[in-house]
Every structure is written in structure tokens, then in C-alpha cells.
Amino acid sequence: MRSTNDISRRHVLSLAGAAGGLAFTGLQAAYAQSPKKIEQLDPALANLIDTAQPIQELATGFGGDLGPAEGPLWWKEGGYLLFNDIHRSRRMKYTPGPGGAKGVVTVDHEPTNQANGLTRDIAGRLISCEHETRRVTRRELDGSLTVIANSFQGKRLNRPNDVIVKSDGCYYFTDPGAFAVPNQWDLQYSGVYRVTPDLGTMSLLVDTYIVPNGLAFSPDESVLYINDSRRGHIKAYDMQPNGMLARASERVFADLTGPEPGVPDGMKVDVAGNVYCGGAGGVWIMDSKGKKLGRIVHGQPATTNIGFGGADWKTLYFVSRSTLFSVNLKVAGIPVPVAAKRS
């Protein structure tokens, strides 16, 4: 429904982005000089990461005030990392240098329709959450584009944000943005959805989040984690055999609020079940019970997303609004694409 001043949804989103950019500029000035460190909160962190190693800054200058770097995704066959520069509508490619040396960044594809989260499905196809077109798409192996979802029950999606794929081929994605005064033909809530592999059935899993953002499965896919950027926490749900959430199992897995800037955003899980997620002050590392083991303090106002990579999946790549970083891990992340479930 339009306001009395007839302000369009696009204009509202533009103003919100500009306001966010102004706030970011102030935070950047205050926190950009924060010392980088890997902070240990529990002895168990030593099993996951060497806290004495430097945090590598690989490239910077992305995003800008109106839209961050996002969606890091390791492409193992090519040995490179893809990530999005949302505001400039570009997909970037980071290719590491030989012997672990700093690599180079090139433009992999443009325009991306201001794509945000990226993943791959069990067939290896690239999946993107597009802000500008308000849809989730799949790049086929022949280069053509398939729309996975752009509406639900006849109403347009808000702004799909992050997406993952289960081993049975189902797509799960978050769709925040209802706070941006949708028109009457748009959805009036922020949702989390599931789409079947044949794209024939789309289901709403939950609609009680203010800003549903990152999501990830436990290694055995028995638990789905979803974070709410506005409330500053991660929730966990047990999965039902039919791929839906056991709603009665909903619980707060971790609260990542704090005095420093940063909210829960992108999220990943390693093969041992440890959860990595952006939050106040950096990237938080938690065990499978939600116990906080440590934090990667990178000195930037926000962690927008993270992803595992490298030949052994033991490199953690993460992005702030403007910068790509990495650290080395002792435990591998869950590979992408996830292996298809055997029937």
C-alpha cells in the first residue's frame, strides 16, 4: 500500500541504503583502525584455528556506501573465489597467488541484478539471490538462466538475501525487506522458504523474523540455523523428514549482540558442526551447542558474509562492506556444492 506521499518501494529502499551508507561512514571512521586479532574465549578454539596467525587482507574497495561486498563462494574446479559487489552489480573473482601469495581480483560477470548471497546446487549450478529483480535464480550449465522463485502465493518477494541447498536438492532461502513499506501486491512479511528441486512446490517455513539473513545446515542436516540481523541472534530448528521445520523445536542458538558494530549476517558450518557467523565486533566461532569459542576481530564495522574455500576447504574467506579477508583453519568447512543424497 502506498503512503500518502506516494513514495515508491524502490525510492524507500534507495533512501534506506543511503541512510545506511551515512551511518557506515561514521562507523568506518571510528573503527577502521581497530587492531586485527583472533580472540580466544575458550581453550577449544585452539583445535580450530591458530590464534597467532595474521588476518590476511586480500583486496578492498568494493561495495561502497550503498551496498556491500557479499556472498563469498569457493569454486573448487577453478581454484578461485566468487563474491558480489552488490551496489555496482558485479560478481567478482578472486584468484589466489601461487604458494598462498596474495592473488588478483577481476570482474567475473556484470550486471548481476545486484545479487547478494551465492551458492551452488547439487548439480554444481550457480544460485544467486538478486535484490534488483527480487528473485532467486539458477545459472544453468549451458549459460541460460532459470528463475527458482520470484513470488509466493501471487505476491512478489521482497529482497532475497541468502540461499543454501540441501543434499536432497531442495533450495532454502531468506527473504527480508518487509520493513521497506511494500506495495499492496507485495508480501507483507519477511520469510524463509523452501523450494523443491523440480521447482514445483514452494513452502513458507517461518515468517516471524524481522530480518532473516544467513542460514546453514548442521553437517548431518538435522538442524537448520537461521539468523535475524535485527534481533542479533541465531535460532536453531530440528528438521522434519519432509524437509520442513519442527517449529516446536525453535530455540535461540546464540546471541551475537555487543557494544561493537556488526550483526549476524552470513553464516557457515564446518564438518565438525562448529558455526561461524558475523556479529558484534567480527566473526564469531561457536561449537555445535552454541558455546562461543572465539572471535576473528578484523577491524571493520561489519562482517557481511563468509565462506570456506581452498583445496582442502580449510581457508575461511569473509567480507566486510568493502574488503575481502582470509584466515587459515585446522578443520575443513562443509564443501559447496554439498554431495547429493543417495536414495
Coordinates of C-alpha atoms in Angstrom, one line a residue:
M1 CA 0.0 0.0 0.0
R2 CA 1.4 3.4 -1.0
S3 CA 1.9 6.1 1.5
T4 CA 0.1 9.4 1.4
N5 CA 3.1 11.0 -0.4
D6 CA 3.1 8.1 -2.9
I7 CA 6.7 7.1 -2.2
S8 CA 7.6 4.1 -4.3
R9 CA 9.1 1.0 -2.8
R10 CA 12.3 1.5 -4.9
H11 CA 12.6 5.0 -3.6
V12 CA 12.2 3.8 0.0
L13 CA 14.9 1.2 -0.5
S14 CA 17.2 3.8 -2.0
L15 CA 16.7 6.1 0.9
A16 CA 17.3 3.3 3.3
G17 CA 20.5 2.4 1.5
A18 CA 21.7 5.9 1.6
A19 CA 21.0 6.3 5.3
G20 CA 22.8 3.0 5.9
G21 CA 25.8 4.4 4.0
L22 CA 25.9 7.5 6.0
A23 CA 25.9 5.5 9.2
F24 CA 28.5 3.2 7.9
T25 CA 30.8 6.1 7.0
G26 CA 30.8 7.3 10.6
L27 CA 31.4 3.8 11.9
Q28 CA 34.2 3.2 9.5
A29 CA 36.0 6.3 10.7
A30 CA 35.6 5.2 14.3
Y31 CA 36.5 1.5 13.9
A32 CA 38.7 1.1 10.8
Q33 CA 41.8 1.4 12.9
S34 CA 40.8 -1.3 15.4
P35 CA 43.6 -3.9 15.7
K36 CA 43.1 -7.2 13.9
K37 CA 43.3 -10.2 16.2
I38 CA 42.0 -13.7 16.7
E39 CA 40.4 -13.6 20.2
Q40 CA 40.2 -16.9 22.2
L41 CA 37.3 -17.2 24.5
D42 CA 37.5 -21.0 25.2
P43 CA 40.5 -23.4 25.0
A44 CA 38.7 -25.5 22.4
L45 CA 39.3 -22.7 19.8
A46 CA 42.9 -24.0 19.6
N47 CA 41.6 -27.1 17.8
L48 CA 40.0 -25.0 15.1
I49 CA 42.4 -22.1 14.4
D50 CA 45.9 -20.8 15.1
T51 CA 45.2 -17.6 17.1
A52 CA 48.8 -16.3 16.4
Q53 CA 48.3 -16.2 12.6
P54 CA 47.7 -12.8 10.9
I55 CA 44.4 -12.0 9.4
Q56 CA 45.0 -11.6 5.7
E57 CA 43.5 -8.6 3.8
L58 CA 43.3 -9.8 0.3
A59 CA 41.5 -7.0 -1.6
T60 CA 39.5 -3.8 -0.8
G61 CA 37.5 -1.0 -2.4
F62 CA 34.2 -2.9 -3.0
G63 CA 30.6 -2.2 -2.2
G64 CA 30.7 1.5 -1.2
D65 CA 28.2 3.2 1.0
L66 CA 25.0 1.9 -0.8
G67 CA 25.8 -1.8 -0.9
P68 CA 28.5 -4.2 0.5
A69 CA 30.7 -7.0 -0.8
E70 CA 28.7 -10.2 -0.2
G71 CA 28.3 -13.9 -0.9
P72 CA 31.8 -15.4 -1.0
L73 CA 31.7 -18.8 -2.8
W74 CA 34.7 -21.0 -3.5
W75 CA 34.7 -22.6 -6.9
K76 CA 36.9 -25.7 -6.4
E77 CA 37.2 -26.8 -10.0
G78 CA 38.7 -23.4 -10.9
G79 CA 40.5 -22.7 -7.7
Y80 CA 39.0 -19.3 -7.2
L81 CA 36.5 -17.4 -5.1
L82 CA 33.4 -15.6 -6.3
F83 CA 31.8 -12.8 -4.4
N84 CA 29.4 -10.0 -5.2
D85 CA 29.8 -6.2 -5.2
I86 CA 26.1 -5.5 -4.7
H87 CA 25.8 -1.8 -5.4
R88 CA 27.9 -2.0 -8.6
S89 CA 26.0 -5.1 -9.7
R90 CA 29.2 -7.1 -10.3
R91 CA 30.3 -10.6 -9.5
M92 CA 34.0 -10.5 -8.7
K93 CA 36.5 -13.3 -8.9
Y94 CA 39.5 -13.6 -6.5
T95 CA 42.2 -16.0 -7.7
P96 CA 44.9 -16.8 -5.1
G97 CA 48.5 -16.4 -5.9
P98 CA 51.0 -19.3 -6.1
G99 CA 52.1 -20.7 -2.7
G100 CA 49.5 -18.8 -0.8
A101 CA 50.6 -15.4 -2.1
K102 CA 48.0 -12.6 -2.3
G103 CA 46.1 -13.0 -5.5
V104 CA 44.2 -10.9 -8.0
V105 CA 40.6 -9.7 -8.4
T106 CA 38.8 -9.5 -11.7
V107 CA 35.2 -8.9 -12.8
D108 CA 33.6 -12.3 -13.4
H109 CA 30.2 -11.1 -14.6
E110 CA 28.0 -8.0 -14.8
P111 CA 25.3 -7.0 -14.4
T112 CA 24.2 -9.3 -11.6
N113 CA 20.9 -7.5 -10.8
Q114 CA 22.5 -6.5 -7.5
A115 CA 23.0 -10.1 -6.4
N116 CA 23.7 -10.9 -2.8
G117 CA 24.0 -14.5 -1.5
L118 CA 25.6 -17.2 -3.7
T119 CA 25.8 -20.9 -3.5
R120 CA 25.7 -24.0 -5.8
D121 CA 23.2 -26.7 -6.1
I122 CA 23.9 -30.5 -6.1
A123 CA 24.4 -30.3 -9.9
G124 CA 27.1 -27.6 -9.5
R125 CA 25.0 -24.8 -10.9
L126 CA 25.4 -21.2 -9.5
I127 CA 22.4 -20.0 -7.4
S128 CA 22.0 -16.2 -6.8
C129 CA 19.7 -14.1 -4.6
E130 CA 19.0 -11.0 -6.7
H131 CA 18.0 -7.8 -5.0
E132 CA 17.1 -5.6 -8.0
T133 CA 14.8 -8.2 -9.6
R134 CA 13.6 -9.6 -6.3
R135 CA 14.2 -13.2 -7.2
V136 CA 16.4 -16.3 -6.8
T137 CA 17.9 -17.6 -10.0
R138 CA 19.9 -20.6 -11.2
R139 CA 22.6 -20.3 -13.9
E140 CA 22.3 -23.5 -16.0
L141 CA 25.4 -25.3 -17.2
D142 CA 24.7 -24.1 -20.8
G143 CA 24.7 -20.4 -19.5
S144 CA 20.9 -19.9 -19.6
L145 CA 19.1 -18.5 -16.5
T146 CA 16.2 -20.2 -14.6
V147 CA 14.1 -18.4 -12.1
I148 CA 13.8 -20.5 -8.9
A149 CA 11.5 -18.1 -7.1
N150 CA 10.2 -14.6 -7.6
S151 CA 6.8 -14.7 -5.8
F152 CA 4.8 -16.6 -3.2
Q153 CA 1.1 -17.2 -3.5
G154 CA 0.8 -14.5 -6.2
K155 CA 2.8 -11.8 -4.3
R156 CA 6.3 -10.6 -5.2
L157 CA 9.2 -11.5 -3.0
N158 CA 10.9 -8.7 -1.0
R159 CA 14.6 -8.9 -1.5
P160 CA 16.0 -12.5 -1.4
N161 CA 19.2 -12.4 0.7
D162 CA 20.9 -15.7 1.3
V163 CA 20.4 -19.2 -0.1
I164 CA 21.6 -22.8 0.6
V165 CA 20.9 -26.2 -0.9
K166 CA 20.2 -29.4 0.9
S167 CA 21.6 -32.8 -0.2
D168 CA 18.2 -33.7 -1.5
G169 CA 18.3 -30.8 -3.9
C170 CA 15.9 -28.5 -2.2
Y171 CA 16.6 -24.8 -2.1
Y172 CA 16.2 -22.8 1.1
F173 CA 16.4 -19.0 1.1
T174 CA 15.7 -15.9 3.3
D175 CA 13.6 -13.0 2.0
P176 CA 13.9 -9.9 4.3
G177 CA 12.7 -6.5 3.4
A178 CA 9.1 -6.2 4.5
F179 CA 10.1 -3.2 6.6
A180 CA 10.6 -1.2 3.4
V181 CA 6.9 -0.4 3.0
P182 CA 5.8 -2.9 0.4
N183 CA 3.1 -2.1 -2.1
Q184 CA -0.2 -3.9 -1.8
W185 CA 0.8 -6.5 -4.3
D186 CA 4.0 -7.4 -2.3
L187 CA 4.4 -9.7 0.6
Q188 CA 3.8 -8.0 4.0
Y189 CA 6.3 -10.1 6.0
S190 CA 9.9 -11.3 5.9
G191 CA 10.0 -15.0 5.2
V192 CA 12.2 -18.1 4.9
Y193 CA 11.3 -20.5 2.1
R194 CA 11.9 -24.0 0.7
V195 CA 11.7 -24.8 -3.0
T196 CA 11.7 -28.4 -4.2
P197 CA 14.3 -29.5 -6.8
D198 CA 11.7 -29.6 -9.6
L199 CA 10.7 -26.0 -8.7
G200 CA 7.1 -27.3 -8.4
T201 CA 6.5 -26.6 -4.7
M202 CA 7.4 -23.6 -2.7
S203 CA 6.8 -23.6 1.1
L204 CA 6.9 -20.9 3.7
L205 CA 8.9 -22.2 6.6
V206 CA 8.7 -19.3 9.1
D207 CA 7.5 -15.6 8.9
T208 CA 8.3 -14.4 12.5
Y209 CA 11.7 -12.8 11.7
I210 CA 12.3 -9.1 11.3
V211 CA 15.4 -9.5 9.1
P212 CA 16.1 -13.2 8.3
N213 CA 19.5 -13.3 6.8
G214 CA 22.2 -16.0 6.9
L215 CA 21.2 -19.7 7.1
A216 CA 23.1 -23.0 7.3
F217 CA 22.6 -26.7 8.0
S218 CA 24.4 -28.8 10.5
P219 CA 26.7 -31.4 8.9
D220 CA 24.0 -34.2 9.1
E221 CA 21.3 -31.7 8.0
S222 CA 19.2 -32.5 11.1
V223 CA 19.4 -28.8 12.3
L224 CA 18.8 -25.6 10.3
Y225 CA 20.3 -22.4 11.7
I226 CA 18.7 -19.0 10.7
N227 CA 19.9 -15.7 12.0
D228 CA 17.9 -12.5 12.5
S229 CA 20.1 -9.5 11.9
R230 CA 17.7 -7.1 13.6
R231 CA 17.3 -9.1 16.8
G232 CA 21.0 -10.0 16.8
H233 CA 20.6 -13.7 17.3
I234 CA 20.8 -17.1 15.6
K235 CA 17.9 -19.6 16.1
A236 CA 18.1 -23.3 15.5
Y237 CA 15.4 -25.7 14.4
D238 CA 15.2 -29.5 14.2
M239 CA 14.3 -30.7 10.7
Q240 CA 11.3 -32.9 9.9
P241 CA 11.7 -35.8 7.4
N242 CA 9.6 -33.9 4.9
G243 CA 12.1 -31.0 4.8
M244 CA 10.1 -28.6 6.9
L245 CA 11.0 -27.2 10.3
A246 CA 9.9 -28.7 13.6
R247 CA 8.6 -25.4 14.8
A248 CA 8.2 -26.5 18.4
S249 CA 12.0 -27.1 18.5
E250 CA 12.8 -23.4 17.9
R251 CA 15.5 -22.1 20.2
V252 CA 18.0 -19.3 20.4
F253 CA 21.3 -20.9 19.5
A254 CA 23.5 -17.8 20.1
D255 CA 23.1 -14.1 20.8
L256 CA 25.8 -12.1 18.9
T257 CA 25.0 -8.6 20.0
G258 CA 27.5 -6.4 21.8
P259 CA 28.9 -2.9 22.1
E260 CA 30.9 -3.1 18.9
P261 CA 29.3 -2.7 15.5
G262 CA 28.2 -5.7 13.5
V263 CA 25.1 -8.0 13.3
P264 CA 24.6 -11.7 12.5
D265 CA 24.7 -11.9 8.7
G266 CA 26.3 -14.7 6.6
M267 CA 26.8 -18.0 8.3
K268 CA 28.6 -21.3 7.6
V269 CA 29.2 -24.6 9.4
D270 CA 32.3 -26.8 9.4
V271 CA 32.4 -30.6 9.1
A272 CA 32.6 -30.9 12.9
G273 CA 29.5 -28.8 13.4
N274 CA 31.1 -25.6 14.6
V275 CA 29.2 -22.5 13.5
Y276 CA 30.9 -19.3 12.0
C277 CA 28.8 -16.1 11.8
G278 CA 29.3 -12.4 11.7
G279 CA 28.3 -10.4 14.7
A280 CA 29.3 -7.6 17.0
G281 CA 33.0 -6.9 16.6
G282 CA 33.8 -9.6 13.9
V283 CA 33.3 -13.2 13.0
W284 CA 32.2 -15.4 15.9
I285 CA 33.1 -19.1 16.2
M286 CA 30.7 -21.4 18.2
D287 CA 30.6 -25.1 18.8
S288 CA 27.5 -27.1 17.9
K289 CA 25.9 -26.3 21.3
G290 CA 26.2 -22.6 20.8
K291 CA 29.2 -22.0 23.1
K292 CA 31.3 -19.1 22.0
L293 CA 34.8 -20.3 21.4
G294 CA 36.4 -17.2 19.9
R295 CA 36.1 -14.3 17.5
I296 CA 38.0 -13.0 14.5
V297 CA 38.3 -9.3 15.0
H298 CA 39.1 -7.8 11.6
G299 CA 38.7 -4.1 12.4
Q300 CA 35.8 -3.3 10.1
P301 CA 32.3 -2.2 11.1
A302 CA 30.5 -5.3 9.8
T303 CA 31.0 -8.9 8.6
T304 CA 28.7 -9.2 5.7
N305 CA 29.3 -12.9 4.8
I306 CA 31.7 -15.8 5.0
G307 CA 32.6 -18.9 3.1
F308 CA 35.0 -21.8 3.2
G309 CA 37.5 -22.5 0.4
G310 CA 40.9 -23.6 -0.7
A311 CA 41.8 -27.0 -2.0
D312 CA 41.2 -28.6 1.4
W313 CA 38.3 -26.3 2.4
K314 CA 40.4 -25.0 5.3
T315 CA 40.5 -21.4 4.3
L316 CA 37.9 -19.1 5.8
Y317 CA 37.1 -16.2 3.5
F318 CA 35.0 -13.3 4.8
V319 CA 33.9 -9.9 3.6
S320 CA 33.1 -6.6 5.2
R321 CA 31.3 -3.9 3.3
S322 CA 34.4 -3.1 1.4
T323 CA 37.1 -5.7 2.0
L324 CA 37.9 -9.4 1.4
F325 CA 39.8 -11.2 4.2
S326 CA 41.0 -14.7 4.9
V327 CA 42.4 -16.9 7.7
N328 CA 43.5 -20.5 7.8
L329 CA 41.6 -23.2 9.7
K330 CA 42.5 -26.6 11.1
V331 CA 39.1 -28.1 10.4
A332 CA 37.5 -28.1 7.0
G333 CA 34.3 -26.4 6.1
I334 CA 31.3 -28.2 4.6
P335 CA 32.1 -28.3 0.8
V336 CA 29.9 -26.5 -1.7
P337 CA 28.1 -28.0 -3.6
V338 CA 27.1 -30.4 -0.9
A339 CA 27.1 -34.1 -2.1
A340 CA 23.8 -35.3 -3.4
K341 CA 21.8 -37.5 -1.1
R342 CA 21.7 -41.1 -2.2
S343 CA 18.3 -42.6 -2.4

